[in-house]
Amino acid sequence: MPRARPIAVATYVAAAVAVAACGSSAADKPAPASSAPAASGASIPAASAVAGPPLQNWPQFGLDAQRSDVSERPTGIRSSNVSHLHHVTVRLPGTADSSPIYLHGVSVDGAARNVVIVTTTYGKTVAIDASSGQLLWTFTPAGYGGVAGSAQLTTSTPVADPSRRFVYSTSPDGLVHKLTMGNGAEVHEGAWPVSVTRDPTHEKLAAALNLTGGELVVSTGGYYGDAPPYQGHVALIDTASGHIRAVFNTLCSNRAGLLHPASCHASDSAIWARAGAVVEPGGKDLLIATGNGPFNGSTNFGDSVLELTLPQLRLRQSFTPTDQAQLNSSDTDLGSSAPALLGNGRVVIAGKDGVMRVLTLAALDGHAPGSASARSHPLGGEVQRLSTPGGAQLLSTPAVWRHGGRTALFVADESGTAAFVTSAGRLYRVWSNGNAGTSPVMAGGLLYVYDPAAGGINVYEPASQRPITKLAGKSGHWNSPIVVDGHVIEPEGNANDHALSGQLELFSVT
């Protein structure tokens, strides 16, 4: 997408109305997606790491429960040294088609270590010494031998317990595991390990785990090819006991608890975006997005954004595009990317159709939750529609940076990377290029975007579309980096290759 001529944001508030689409019924046709109105590079504030304690921990996908993928705290990596980092390739017993996590100074085998943790596609979870690249421990789930090399796999990112004593991970047999940080041993107390599906051959643990208020948030999807029967659902697990506290099914949602997939009249509606469930600030609600599946506005919610209450997991409100039936029939999942919280009452969601939709958080479908208007007009309600950076399907999680009263959004798809800013509740494009990317990360004043096709990580100053350097690496799939404690860490490889070995690139300040 060519870069538009920079123009001040204020002059484009009126123009933004032209790209708004406020569908209110199934008969309404959505307005075509448009290039966002443009803003100047000056609209992105100067990006420098703030003074203060360094960023030393990255405990879950996206850094926090809101999946912001942003920290202004110093990482030890700056534009002056990012091209001169020490590089080690770490060999793994499998492919980590996900994102790593990182903990500083945790006890492993009685010594304080800085540890990288990844889960591979057949459920092996590995702890790596960030200083040496050596494997410290490997957890192998009991069902590994039955699935290794097959199409039954997991691409979920693990999450660290706030106590730093445990890490939670997934395996392709539908189990969620609680592992001891010190040696990788599995906890078998209470209900651990926890099964979150009645049919792991059809329901996949694809999205990252989340953690809020002492409860683990797990979501399920389907396998490549959408072979029925399966239903995307969210399960809330008490981390202490392992008991499932609540379940929300996006199909047959009038039924509580885990379903035997064949017992529901409907199939699909996967929750498979990299970020999975996104917890709203304050921890009282969460957002999910679903993929292909039927929609009736009462019990079936394919191709929709849903807001669920915590900890009950009750449906509060939803958004479904006016072209939901077409998205479903054309395999154009709305939920290929999770909702991103823009702040100031706005959310953005993008899917396989290459369309980004800006929603109002207080009224996802344009109406107050539970109102008669919402029930009468269940489809549409977005306030803006615009194209993804390269007009391609979005399979990544955007990064959201809030600074000095302004918000910047960084988005990458398989055809390009772009930066946007918000003004008056709408998005304005600052820059765009043709560099493919997975989920962007902004840390310590620099923006990092992994190129899954060509390999390597493009590193940017956030206000510029031209990379200042590219860190070496090989190709991948859904993998995305983290930048923390003097390290850039990037797993590589594609889960669909069904490999039993893989690698991770570790770049460190010398």
Short mmCIF file of C-alpha atoms in Angstrom, two decimals, residues 31 159 215 356 388 410 437 443:
data_model
loop_
_atom_site.label_atom_id
_atom_site.label_comp_id
_atom_site.label_asym_id
_atom_site.label_seq_id
_atom_site.Cartn_x
_atom_site.Cartn_y
_atom_site.Cartn_z
CA ALA A 31 -19.55 0.00 3.35
CA VAL A 159 1.83 -18.25 30.91
CA GLU A 215 -7.76 -17.79 37.16
CA MET A 356 -10.23 -3.57 10.16
CA THR A 388 -5.32 -3.96 6.77
CA PHE A 410 1.05 -1.13 14.92
CA GLY A 437 4.98 -9.50 9.69
CA ALA A 443 9.71 -2.31 23.78
#
